[in-house]
Amino acid sequence: MFGLGMPELLVIFLIALIIFGAGKLPHIGSSLGTAIREFKKSIDAPPKEATPSPPDQILCSQCRRPVQKDWLACPHCGLKLEAKPGA
Ligand SMILES: [Zn+2]
């Protein structure tokens, strides 16, 4: 790609060798590999699904149907729900 053949890559490699020095090249390569690996991992991993927040519901003590915590009365049977402060 980019019209680069083996000779051009070799020249680029040699320039990199001169700039960074032979000692640093393996480190650069490994850190580059790690970065690519992390990038691929983040792509492959399924997106973390937001854990569904627990439904803000309780069961009516009389008809056992779900009612919202902050409701004052059960809409199904009309039972007055007790407010539970701090619950
Ligand atoms: Zn009820």
mmCIF file of C-alpha atoms and ligand atoms in Angstrom:
data_model
loop_
_atom_site.group_PDB
_atom_site.id
_atom_site.type_symbol
_atom_site.label_atom_id
_atom_site.label_comp_id
_atom_site.label_asym_id
_atom_site.label_seq_id
_atom_site.Cartn_x
_atom_site.Cartn_y
_atom_site.Cartn_z
ATOM 1 C CA MET A 1 0.000 0.000 0.000
ATOM 2 C CA PHE A 2 0.993 3.622 -0.447
ATOM 3 C CA GLY A 3 3.204 2.479 -3.308
ATOM 4 C CA LEU A 4 5.862 1.291 -0.898
ATOM 5 C CA GLY A 5 7.942 -1.658 -1.847
ATOM 6 C CA MET A 6 10.440 -3.599 0.165
ATOM 7 C CA PRO A 7 13.345 -1.206 -0.575
ATOM 8 C CA GLU A 8 11.360 1.803 0.655
ATOM 9 C CA LEU A 9 10.348 -0.037 3.830
ATOM 10 C CA LEU A 10 13.970 -0.988 4.368
ATOM 11 C CA VAL A 11 15.023 2.670 4.026
ATOM 12 C CA ILE A 12 12.313 3.754 6.454
ATOM 13 C CA PHE A 13 13.417 1.053 8.869
ATOM 14 C CA LEU A 14 17.019 2.189 8.614
ATOM 15 C CA ILE A 15 16.039 5.823 9.210
ATOM 16 C CA ALA A 16 14.021 4.749 12.239
ATOM 17 C CA LEU A 17 17.029 2.757 13.408
ATOM 18 C CA ILE A 18 19.213 5.843 13.123
ATOM 19 C CA ILE A 19 16.710 8.153 14.796
ATOM 20 C CA PHE A 20 15.657 5.949 17.688
ATOM 21 C CA GLY A 21 18.743 3.836 17.989
ATOM 22 C CA ALA A 22 18.943 0.082 17.810
ATOM 23 C CA GLY A 23 18.269 -0.296 21.530
ATOM 24 C CA LYS A 24 14.935 1.465 21.489
ATOM 25 C CA LEU A 25 13.413 -0.181 18.424
ATOM 26 C CA PRO A 26 12.310 -3.414 20.141
ATOM 27 C CA HIS A 27 10.690 -1.341 22.873
ATOM 28 C CA ILE A 28 8.888 0.817 20.319
ATOM 29 C CA GLY A 29 7.753 -2.289 18.468
ATOM 30 C CA SER A 30 6.438 -3.962 21.586
ATOM 31 C CA SER A 31 4.609 -0.881 22.782
ATOM 32 C CA LEU A 32 3.130 -0.485 19.312
ATOM 33 C CA GLY A 33 2.051 -4.130 19.398
ATOM 34 C CA THR A 34 0.508 -3.660 22.821
ATOM 35 C CA ALA A 35 -1.393 -0.625 21.621
ATOM 36 C CA ILE A 36 -2.690 -2.494 18.572
ATOM 37 C CA ARG A 37 -3.664 -5.465 20.740
ATOM 38 C CA GLU A 38 -5.546 -3.247 23.181
ATOM 39 C CA PHE A 39 -7.258 -1.543 20.268
ATOM 40 C CA LYS A 40 -8.358 -4.852 18.763
ATOM 41 C CA LYS A 41 -9.506 -6.088 22.164
ATOM 42 C CA SER A 42 -11.658 -3.009 22.638
ATOM 43 C CA ILE A 43 -13.201 -3.585 19.212
ATOM 44 C CA ASP A 44 -13.840 -7.301 19.731
ATOM 45 C CA ALA A 45 -15.233 -6.955 23.230
ATOM 46 C CA PRO A 46 -18.982 -6.633 23.260
ATOM 47 C CA PRO A 47 -20.058 -3.261 24.544
ATOM 48 C CA LYS A 48 -20.689 -3.308 28.228
ATOM 49 C CA GLU A 49 -24.389 -3.244 28.661
ATOM 50 C CA ALA A 50 -25.585 -0.934 31.307
ATOM 51 C CA THR A 51 -26.706 -3.049 34.186
ATOM 52 C CA PRO A 52 -30.419 -2.595 34.402
ATOM 53 C CA SER A 53 -31.172 -0.593 37.452
ATOM 54 C CA PRO A 54 -33.349 -2.480 39.871
ATOM 55 C CA PRO A 55 -36.931 -1.610 39.169
ATOM 56 C CA ASP A 56 -38.224 0.893 41.587
ATOM 57 C CA GLN A 57 -41.088 -1.370 42.348
ATOM 58 C CA ILE A 58 -42.450 -3.247 45.273
ATOM 59 C CA LEU A 59 -45.243 -5.759 45.477
ATOM 60 C CA CYS A 60 -48.571 -4.744 46.866
ATOM 61 C CA SER A 61 -49.051 -6.635 50.086
ATOM 62 C CA GLN A 62 -52.672 -7.320 49.242
ATOM 63 C CA CYS A 63 -52.895 -8.133 45.531
ATOM 64 C CA ARG A 64 -49.189 -8.945 45.007
ATOM 65 C CA ARG A 65 -48.993 -6.772 41.924
ATOM 66 C CA PRO A 66 -46.036 -4.511 41.304
ATOM 67 C CA VAL A 67 -46.466 -0.941 42.373
ATOM 68 C CA GLN A 68 -44.050 1.955 42.351
ATOM 69 C CA LYS A 69 -42.317 2.681 45.614
ATOM 70 C CA ASP A 70 -43.429 6.274 45.687
ATOM 71 C CA TRP A 71 -47.065 5.584 44.975
ATOM 72 C CA LEU A 72 -49.396 6.330 47.825
ATOM 73 C CA ALA A 73 -51.950 3.678 47.007
ATOM 74 C CA CYS A 74 -52.120 0.532 44.928
ATOM 75 C CA PRO A 75 -53.875 1.285 41.632
ATOM 76 C CA HIS A 76 -55.098 -2.291 41.405
ATOM 77 C CA CYS A 77 -56.768 -2.867 44.732
ATOM 78 C CA GLY A 78 -56.699 0.577 46.270
ATOM 79 C CA LEU A 79 -54.686 -0.460 49.273
ATOM 80 C CA LYS A 80 -52.924 2.437 50.905
ATOM 81 C CA LEU A 81 -49.209 1.947 50.653
ATOM 82 C CA GLU A 82 -47.054 2.835 53.566
ATOM 83 C CA ALA A 83 -44.365 5.341 52.904
ATOM 84 C CA LYS A 84 -41.009 3.907 53.762
ATOM 85 C CA PRO A 85 -38.645 6.760 54.361
ATOM 86 C CA GLY A 86 -35.088 5.897 53.587
ATOM 87 C CA ALA A 87 -36.013 2.713 51.762
HETATM 88 ZN ZN ZN B 1 -52.862 -3.954 45.465
#
